[in-house]
């Protein structure tokens, strides 16, 4: 390496799994691009609608063969078995620094010994690792001959995923919870940089009203059914539910007269309800969880399932400045007990807001850029 000249300028590639919707990973990508505006973007497919593309600033997006596959816009996940092959076809040989923004296959890009590869990881592929059985159960894909085909595909995907971890020079996890998953799957240590939360889009509101709120896409692991069922057994308490998805029919059947289902709502409506709610209820086991922080940014405490990233973003009972309450089991009785306990507490809206501010976008940018410069300097030391 001593005979290799240090590059005068560094060419940077950011590899993002796919650009389909403007979600949490894309908000993180936006912050990365603001830190590294010279970066080129590689992604499996780009179907972002025009109204969500502003953060890309007109950049050329390099895509994989997935972009032109039949039905890929709606059924891109069906091509997952081919994505390991496709992501390896990105020619990154002209880049000095590669940053993968990965929750699926992006970290599997091929890099050489003179290229620094940093992976910002939202999670190892949960459906291929520890949550495989839950995935098969909830999707109904684990039955019969088809089930064994899916299991074999996930087995092969797991082997590839473990092997490609060796090509990453430094893992950066979105939470300590994900860091433990990285250690389990890849036997690698990781640094933690929490993703950016747009806390400035929410303002402190101390005038709380007598209703609880939950908001989420209605998919099984979010456990909206659990929340609605708990309130059916608490008829004197009111719940507002914002969101839509495959479980809506099931949720509607569970809802009692004290539960208001609003379906999908634009962001300004969600913000309004977040500010006015007595508490936000969060029953999922998430790797990080942005929604509880958006609630706290509004001065609204959170009643959350006590596992996953929520333990890192909420100050629970017993803390000097609590911002919420945890329930220990994903059961109706455990949640009901937590709600009753919450109503005996006085949680300051200001404490909730102060806690959320720890996760603002400026903090992410400062920590991310510092890590990039530190790892770049260490990688090239002695060149």
Tab-separated table of C-alpha atoms in Angstrom:
chain	number	residue	atom	x	y	z
A	1	UNK	CA	0.000	0.000	0.000
A	2	UNK	CA	2.963	2.343	0.584
A	3	UNK	CA	3.542	2.504	-3.178
A	4	UNK	CA	-0.062	3.486	-3.916
A	5	UNK	CA	-0.525	7.258	-4.306
A	6	UNK	CA	-3.199	8.824	-2.141
A	7	UNK	CA	-6.020	10.129	-4.339
A	8	UNK	CA	-5.974	13.908	-4.795
A	9	UNK	CA	-9.736	14.048	-4.776
A	10	UNK	CA	-12.063	11.405	-3.517
A	11	UNK	CA	-14.915	10.078	-5.590
A	12	UNK	CA	-17.838	8.956	-3.457
A	13	UNK	CA	-20.622	6.476	-4.190
A	14	UNK	CA	-23.649	5.968	-1.964
A	15	UNK	CA	-25.450	2.653	-2.528
A	16	UNK	CA	-29.046	2.656	-1.291
A	17	UNK	CA	-31.213	-0.474	-1.429
A	18	UNK	CA	-34.089	1.016	-3.434
A	19	UNK	CA	-35.946	4.276	-3.926
A	20	UNK	CA	-39.635	3.446	-3.761
A	21	UNK	CA	-41.151	5.684	-1.075
A	22	UNK	CA	-39.842	8.603	0.956
A	23	UNK	CA	-39.493	6.852	4.314
A	24	UNK	CA	-37.047	6.873	7.200
A	25	UNK	CA	-34.149	5.418	5.194
A	26	UNK	CA	-34.666	8.010	2.467
A	27	UNK	CA	-34.702	10.825	5.026
A	28	UNK	CA	-31.355	9.503	6.241
A	29	UNK	CA	-30.096	9.375	2.650
A	30	UNK	CA	-31.144	13.008	2.262
A	31	UNK	CA	-28.965	13.989	5.234
A	32	UNK	CA	-26.053	11.946	3.875
A	33	UNK	CA	-26.289	13.735	0.530
A	34	UNK	CA	-26.282	17.111	2.270
A	35	UNK	CA	-23.072	16.067	4.035
A	36	UNK	CA	-21.520	14.666	0.834
A	37	UNK	CA	-23.091	16.578	-2.078
A	38	UNK	CA	-20.514	15.249	-4.545
A	39	UNK	CA	-21.672	11.622	-4.085
A	40	UNK	CA	-23.168	9.547	-6.899
A	41	UNK	CA	-26.149	7.319	-6.090
A	42	UNK	CA	-26.554	3.652	-6.946
A	43	UNK	CA	-29.788	1.805	-6.172
A	44	UNK	CA	-31.589	-1.366	-7.199
A	45	UNK	CA	-34.588	0.563	-8.559
A	46	UNK	CA	-35.834	4.134	-8.560
A	47	UNK	CA	-39.603	4.618	-8.581
A	48	UNK	CA	-39.814	7.649	-6.310
A	49	UNK	CA	-42.754	9.872	-7.313
A	50	UNK	CA	-41.954	13.393	-8.550
A	51	UNK	CA	-43.172	15.124	-5.375
A	52	UNK	CA	-40.638	13.183	-3.253
A	53	UNK	CA	-37.545	13.670	-5.434
A	54	UNK	CA	-36.438	17.119	-4.348
A	55	UNK	CA	-33.701	15.850	-2.005
A	56	UNK	CA	-31.989	14.145	-4.970
A	57	UNK	CA	-31.293	17.562	-6.547
A	58	UNK	CA	-31.570	16.207	-10.071
A	59	UNK	CA	-28.740	13.712	-9.638
A	60	UNK	CA	-28.359	10.887	-12.111
A	61	UNK	CA	-29.387	7.650	-10.381
A	62	UNK	CA	-27.631	4.444	-11.454
A	63	UNK	CA	-30.019	1.492	-11.199
A	64	UNK	CA	-29.810	-2.293	-11.538
A	65	UNK	CA	-31.696	-4.576	-13.985
A	66	UNK	CA	-34.553	-4.544	-11.474
A	67	UNK	CA	-35.532	-1.125	-12.880
A	68	UNK	CA	-36.786	-2.711	-16.094
A	69	UNK	CA	-38.262	-5.975	-14.799
A	70	UNK	CA	-41.970	-6.650	-15.386
A	71	UNK	CA	-44.115	-5.457	-12.492
A	72	UNK	CA	-41.108	-4.176	-10.539
A	73	UNK	CA	-42.754	-0.898	-9.580
A	74	UNK	CA	-45.340	-2.687	-7.414
A	75	UNK	CA	-43.747	-6.076	-6.802
A	76	UNK	CA	-40.053	-5.274	-6.506
A	77	UNK	CA	-39.665	-7.527	-3.453
A	78	UNK	CA	-40.569	-10.540	-5.582
A	79	UNK	CA	-37.156	-10.144	-7.255
A	80	UNK	CA	-35.245	-10.418	-3.956
A	81	UNK	CA	-33.581	-13.753	-4.922
A	82	UNK	CA	-31.899	-11.977	-7.872
A	83	UNK	CA	-30.833	-8.849	-6.004
A	84	UNK	CA	-27.552	-10.283	-4.611
A	85	UNK	CA	-26.422	-10.957	-8.184
A	86	UNK	CA	-27.585	-7.564	-9.418
A	87	UNK	CA	-26.012	-5.515	-6.634
A	88	UNK	CA	-22.652	-7.138	-7.373
A	89	UNK	CA	-22.826	-5.847	-10.954
A	90	UNK	CA	-22.491	-2.196	-9.943
A	91	UNK	CA	-19.057	-1.113	-11.160
A	92	UNK	CA	-17.675	0.970	-8.294
A	93	UNK	CA	-14.027	0.625	-9.308
A	94	UNK	CA	-13.744	4.363	-10.010
A	95	UNK	CA	-14.691	5.375	-6.460
A	96	UNK	CA	-12.459	5.898	-3.445
A	97	UNK	CA	-15.195	5.904	-0.792
A	98	UNK	CA	-18.298	3.701	-0.893
A	99	UNK	CA	-21.100	4.182	1.623
A	100	UNK	CA	-23.865	1.591	1.649
A	101	UNK	CA	-27.211	2.620	3.114
A	102	UNK	CA	-28.493	-0.869	3.744
A	103	UNK	CA	-31.347	-2.878	5.194
A	104	UNK	CA	-31.312	-5.493	2.430
A	105	UNK	CA	-28.603	-5.990	-0.211
A	106	UNK	CA	-26.768	-2.649	-0.608
A	107	UNK	CA	-23.881	-3.695	1.642
A	108	UNK	CA	-23.085	-6.562	-0.785
A	109	UNK	CA	-21.453	-4.344	-3.424
A	110	UNK	CA	-17.980	-5.348	-4.534
A	111	UNK	CA	-15.090	-3.120	-3.471
A	112	UNK	CA	-11.320	-3.441	-3.687
A	113	UNK	CA	-8.474	-3.162	-1.151
A	114	UNK	CA	-7.886	0.529	-1.954
A	115	UNK	CA	-11.532	1.472	-1.468
A	116	UNK	CA	-13.059	2.354	1.901
A	117	UNK	CA	-16.502	0.793	2.402
A	118	UNK	CA	-18.642	2.168	5.239
A	119	UNK	CA	-22.037	0.579	5.838
A	120	UNK	CA	-24.803	2.531	7.566
A	121	UNK	CA	-27.057	-0.374	8.484
A	122	UNK	CA	-30.710	-0.098	9.414
A	123	UNK	CA	-30.715	-3.819	10.207
A	124	UNK	CA	-29.474	-7.093	8.786
A	125	UNK	CA	-32.300	-8.563	6.700
A	126	UNK	CA	-34.736	-9.352	9.488
A	127	UNK	CA	-36.833	-11.740	7.387
A	128	UNK	CA	-33.707	-13.784	6.583
A	129	UNK	CA	-32.289	-13.844	10.117
A	130	UNK	CA	-33.968	-13.829	13.524
A	131	UNK	CA	-37.445	-12.885	12.286
A	132	UNK	CA	-37.653	-15.529	9.554
A	133	UNK	CA	-40.297	-17.600	11.337
A	134	UNK	CA	-42.416	-14.541	12.108
A	135	UNK	CA	-42.143	-13.448	8.465
A	136	UNK	CA	-43.237	-16.849	7.155
A	137	UNK	CA	-46.120	-16.994	9.623
A	138	UNK	CA	-47.442	-13.483	8.957
A	139	UNK	CA	-47.177	-13.678	5.171
A	140	UNK	CA	-48.508	-17.236	4.899
A	141	UNK	CA	-45.489	-18.190	2.779
A	142	UNK	CA	-44.306	-20.992	5.055
A	143	UNK	CA	-46.821	-23.640	4.043
A	144	UNK	CA	-46.390	-26.673	1.792
A	145	UNK	CA	-43.892	-27.051	-1.025
A	146	UNK	CA	-43.856	-23.323	-1.642
A	147	UNK	CA	-42.831	-22.839	1.986
A	148	UNK	CA	-39.778	-25.037	1.558
A	149	UNK	CA	-38.801	-23.134	-1.591
A	150	UNK	CA	-39.029	-19.838	0.318
A	151	UNK	CA	-37.067	-21.290	3.232
A	152	UNK	CA	-34.312	-22.455	0.873
A	153	UNK	CA	-34.204	-19.030	-0.776
A	154	UNK	CA	-33.843	-17.363	2.640
A	155	UNK	CA	-31.135	-19.877	3.565
A	156	UNK	CA	-29.126	-18.978	0.458
A	157	UNK	CA	-29.729	-15.284	1.099
A	158	UNK	CA	-28.441	-15.679	4.653
A	159	UNK	CA	-25.221	-17.319	3.457
A	160	UNK	CA	-24.630	-14.531	0.947
A	161	UNK	CA	-25.439	-11.853	3.511
A	162	UNK	CA	-22.972	-13.288	6.031
A	163	UNK	CA	-20.232	-13.623	3.428
A	164	UNK	CA	-20.550	-10.075	2.120
A	165	UNK	CA	-20.181	-8.614	5.613
A	166	UNK	CA	-16.444	-9.246	5.194
A	167	UNK	CA	-16.337	-6.594	2.469
A	168	UNK	CA	-17.400	-3.825	4.854
A	169	UNK	CA	-14.623	-1.880	6.574
A	170	UNK	CA	-16.854	-0.291	9.228
A	171	UNK	CA	-20.450	-0.925	10.254
A	172	UNK	CA	-22.488	1.964	11.647
A	173	UNK	CA	-25.801	0.890	13.205
A	174	UNK	CA	-28.931	2.983	13.727
A	175	UNK	CA	-29.273	1.788	17.342
A	176	UNK	CA	-27.553	-0.387	19.913
A	177	UNK	CA	-30.356	-2.891	19.361
A	178	UNK	CA	-29.375	-3.171	15.680
A	179	UNK	CA	-25.721	-3.262	16.727
A	180	UNK	CA	-26.443	-6.419	18.716
A	181	UNK	CA	-28.171	-7.911	15.678
A	182	UNK	CA	-25.104	-7.059	13.541
A	183	UNK	CA	-22.862	-8.786	16.092
A	184	UNK	CA	-25.073	-11.869	16.086
A	185	UNK	CA	-25.388	-12.159	12.310
A	186	UNK	CA	-21.931	-11.037	11.173
A	187	UNK	CA	-19.726	-11.269	14.289
A	188	UNK	CA	-18.739	-7.652	13.704
A	189	UNK	CA	-18.678	-4.650	16.011
A	190	UNK	CA	-20.495	-1.493	14.987
A	191	UNK	CA	-20.591	2.134	15.966
A	192	UNK	CA	-24.001	3.695	16.644
A	193	UNK	CA	-25.225	6.898	15.027
A	194	UNK	CA	-28.935	7.425	15.512
A	195	UNK	CA	-30.774	8.413	12.307
A	196	UNK	CA	-32.033	11.977	11.860
A	197	UNK	CA	-35.506	12.909	13.058
A	198	UNK	CA	-37.179	16.048	11.708
A	199	UNK	CA	-38.116	17.295	15.175
A	200	UNK	CA	-38.494	20.846	13.857
A	201	UNK	CA	-41.579	19.757	11.923
A	202	UNK	CA	-43.307	19.389	15.296
A	203	UNK	CA	-43.759	21.967	18.023
A	204	UNK	CA	-44.258	21.682	21.730
A	205	UNK	CA	-47.955	21.655	22.602
A	206	UNK	CA	-48.928	21.491	26.246
A	207	UNK	CA	-52.721	21.567	25.835
A	208	UNK	CA	-53.357	17.819	25.820
A	209	UNK	CA	-56.848	16.454	25.218
A	210	UNK	CA	-58.559	13.347	26.530
A	211	UNK	CA	-57.688	10.838	23.815
A	212	UNK	CA	-54.874	8.433	22.967
A	213	UNK	CA	-53.327	8.113	19.511
A	214	UNK	CA	-51.600	5.475	17.443
A	215	UNK	CA	-50.471	5.940	13.840
A	216	UNK	CA	-48.886	3.390	11.562
A	217	UNK	CA	-49.182	1.382	8.394
A	218	UNK	CA	-51.490	-1.487	9.265
A	219	UNK	CA	-49.247	-4.514	8.867
A	220	UNK	CA	-49.083	-7.419	11.349
A	221	UNK	CA	-45.869	-6.590	13.212
A	222	UNK	CA	-47.070	-3.077	14.087
A	223	UNK	CA	-49.680	-4.744	16.376
A	224	UNK	CA	-52.410	-2.164	15.844
A	225	UNK	CA	-54.835	-5.034	16.531
A	226	UNK	CA	-53.425	-5.357	20.041
A	227	UNK	CA	-53.892	-1.650	20.739
A	228	UNK	CA	-57.471	-1.567	19.413
A	229	UNK	CA	-58.372	-4.733	21.332
A	230	UNK	CA	-57.012	-3.219	24.560
A	231	UNK	CA	-59.197	-0.135	24.140
A	232	UNK	CA	-62.239	-2.274	23.437
A	233	UNK	CA	-61.750	-3.438	27.019
A	234	UNK	CA	-61.292	0.158	28.230
A	235	UNK	CA	-64.613	1.639	27.077
A	236	UNK	CA	-64.166	4.826	29.130
A	237	UNK	CA	-61.024	5.787	27.194
A	238	UNK	CA	-60.860	7.094	23.637
A	239	UNK	CA	-58.413	5.976	20.939
A	240	UNK	CA	-57.747	7.601	17.554
A	241	UNK	CA	-56.048	5.450	14.891
A	242	UNK	CA	-54.359	6.975	11.829
A	243	UNK	CA	-53.122	4.739	9.033
A	244	UNK	CA	-54.182	2.197	6.435
A	245	UNK	CA	-52.924	-1.111	5.125
A	246	UNK	CA	-53.649	-4.824	4.711
A	247	UNK	CA	-54.946	-5.233	8.283
A	248	UNK	CA	-57.573	-2.478	8.082
A	249	UNK	CA	-60.496	-4.915	7.735
A	250	UNK	CA	-59.343	-6.841	10.796
A	251	UNK	CA	-58.827	-3.645	12.801
A	252	UNK	CA	-62.244	-2.306	11.832
A	253	UNK	CA	-63.882	-5.528	13.085
A	254	UNK	CA	-62.095	-5.184	16.457
A	255	UNK	CA	-62.865	-1.516	17.008
A	256	UNK	CA	-65.429	-0.543	19.601
A	257	UNK	CA	-67.409	2.719	19.707
A	258	UNK	CA	-64.583	4.421	21.635
A	259	UNK	CA	-62.117	3.847	18.746
A	260	UNK	CA	-62.012	6.280	15.813
A	261	UNK	CA	-60.380	4.968	12.623
A	262	UNK	CA	-59.288	7.857	10.407
A	263	UNK	CA	-57.443	5.817	7.763
A	264	UNK	CA	-54.596	7.458	5.883
A	265	UNK	CA	-54.183	11.165	6.664
A	266	UNK	CA	-51.814	13.833	5.279
A	267	UNK	CA	-48.908	14.892	7.458
A	268	UNK	CA	-50.500	18.093	8.757
A	269	UNK	CA	-53.425	16.096	10.189
A	270	UNK	CA	-51.040	13.627	11.855
A	271	UNK	CA	-49.056	16.500	13.370
A	272	UNK	CA	-52.240	18.052	14.747
A	273	UNK	CA	-53.321	14.821	16.449
A	274	UNK	CA	-49.803	14.133	17.755
A	275	UNK	CA	-49.742	17.511	19.446
A	276	UNK	CA	-53.148	17.179	21.083
A	277	UNK	CA	-53.046	13.520	22.188
A	278	UNK	CA	-52.757	12.563	25.847
A	279	UNK	CA	-50.228	9.878	24.836
A	280	UNK	CA	-48.978	8.057	21.745
A	281	UNK	CA	-49.188	4.243	21.840
A	282	UNK	CA	-46.512	2.162	20.126
A	283	UNK	CA	-46.796	-1.642	20.247
A	284	UNK	CA	-44.193	-2.763	17.684
A	285	UNK	CA	-40.670	-4.037	18.245
A	286	UNK	CA	-38.758	-1.636	16.015
A	287	UNK	CA	-35.075	-1.296	15.214
A	288	UNK	CA	-35.274	2.416	16.032
A	289	UNK	CA	-38.757	3.895	15.725
A	290	UNK	CA	-39.214	7.453	14.495
A	291	UNK	CA	-42.905	7.844	15.400
A	292	UNK	CA	-42.319	7.835	19.200
A	293	UNK	CA	-39.767	10.626	18.765
A	294	UNK	CA	-42.131	12.663	16.623
A	295	UNK	CA	-44.689	12.321	19.411
A	296	UNK	CA	-42.169	13.428	22.029
A	297	UNK	CA	-41.135	16.358	19.824
A	298	UNK	CA	-44.776	17.453	20.127
A	299	UNK	CA	-44.577	17.201	23.921
A	300	UNK	CA	-46.611	13.977	23.894
A	301	UNK	CA	-45.501	11.044	26.087
A	302	UNK	CA	-45.342	7.509	24.707
A	303	UNK	CA	-46.688	4.188	25.970
A	304	UNK	CA	-44.444	1.676	24.209
A	305	UNK	CA	-43.606	-2.007	24.063
A	306	UNK	CA	-40.404	-2.329	26.067
A	307	UNK	CA	-38.150	-3.934	23.460
A	308	UNK	CA	-36.030	-2.791	20.535
A	309	UNK	CA	-35.092	0.782	19.733
A	310	UNK	CA	-37.822	2.290	21.942
A	311	UNK	CA	-35.660	1.540	24.975
A	312	UNK	CA	-33.066	3.971	23.565
A	313	UNK	CA	-35.413	6.801	22.614
A	314	UNK	CA	-37.885	6.940	25.522
A	315	UNK	CA	-37.137	7.661	29.188
A	316	UNK	CA	-39.352	5.181	30.982
A	317	UNK	CA	-40.824	4.924	34.450
A	318	UNK	CA	-38.198	5.362	37.127
A	319	UNK	CA	-36.202	7.930	35.136
A	320	UNK	CA	-35.714	11.340	36.731
A	321	UNK	CA	-37.446	12.964	33.721
A	322	UNK	CA	-39.733	10.268	32.262
A	323	UNK	CA	-41.138	10.708	28.774
A	324	UNK	CA	-43.225	7.560	28.667
A	325	UNK	CA	-44.161	4.163	30.058
A	326	UNK	CA	-43.132	0.693	28.850
A	327	UNK	CA	-45.272	-2.449	28.820
A	328	UNK	CA	-43.347	-5.703	28.953
A	329	UNK	CA	-45.466	-8.116	26.897
A	330	UNK	CA	-47.307	-7.741	23.608
A	331	UNK	CA	-50.582	-8.605	25.301
A	332	UNK	CA	-53.837	-6.783	25.944
A	333	UNK	CA	-53.500	-7.064	29.708
A	334	UNK	CA	-49.927	-5.752	29.743
A	335	UNK	CA	-50.924	-2.731	27.637
A	336	UNK	CA	-54.037	-2.067	29.731
A	337	UNK	CA	-51.921	-2.107	32.895
A	338	UNK	CA	-49.460	0.347	31.332
A	339	UNK	CA	-52.287	2.731	30.398
A	340	UNK	CA	-53.672	2.613	33.932
A	341	UNK	CA	-50.204	3.248	35.361
A	342	UNK	CA	-49.588	6.093	32.915
A	343	UNK	CA	-52.696	7.857	34.153
A	344	UNK	CA	-51.236	8.003	37.676
A	345	UNK	CA	-48.170	9.931	36.439
A	346	UNK	CA	-47.484	13.528	35.580
A	347	UNK	CA	-45.100	13.682	32.621
A	348	UNK	CA	-43.919	17.106	31.531
A	349	UNK	CA	-44.447	17.887	27.829
A	350	UNK	CA	-41.229	19.912	28.007
A	351	UNK	CA	-39.255	16.835	29.097
A	352	UNK	CA	-40.606	14.936	26.091
A	353	UNK	CA	-39.555	17.712	23.733
A	354	UNK	CA	-36.079	17.996	25.280
A	355	UNK	CA	-35.521	14.261	24.859
A	356	UNK	CA	-36.581	14.321	21.200
A	357	UNK	CA	-34.200	17.164	20.406
A	358	UNK	CA	-31.275	14.797	21.067
A	359	UNK	CA	-32.087	13.104	17.759
A	360	UNK	CA	-32.250	16.156	15.474
A	361	UNK	CA	-30.870	16.280	11.939
A	362	UNK	CA	-27.929	18.565	12.732
A	363	UNK	CA	-26.681	16.092	15.325
A	364	UNK	CA	-26.819	13.265	12.750
A	365	UNK	CA	-24.929	15.277	10.145
A	366	UNK	CA	-22.180	16.250	12.589
A	367	UNK	CA	-21.698	12.673	13.823
A	368	UNK	CA	-21.909	11.129	10.350
A	369	UNK	CA	-19.440	13.542	8.757
A	370	UNK	CA	-17.034	13.179	11.685
A	371	UNK	CA	-17.118	9.403	11.292
A	372	UNK	CA	-16.503	9.591	7.539
A	373	UNK	CA	-13.499	11.891	7.973
A	374	UNK	CA	-12.079	9.832	10.833
A	375	UNK	CA	-12.391	6.533	8.960
A	376	UNK	CA	-11.021	8.107	5.766
A	377	UNK	CA	-7.953	9.391	7.598
A	378	UNK	CA	-7.370	6.085	9.385
A	379	UNK	CA	-7.780	4.081	6.165
A	380	UNK	CA	-5.208	6.210	4.351
A	381	UNK	CA	-2.748	6.578	7.206
A	382	UNK	CA	0.739	5.863	5.877
A	383	UNK	CA	-0.158	6.215	2.189
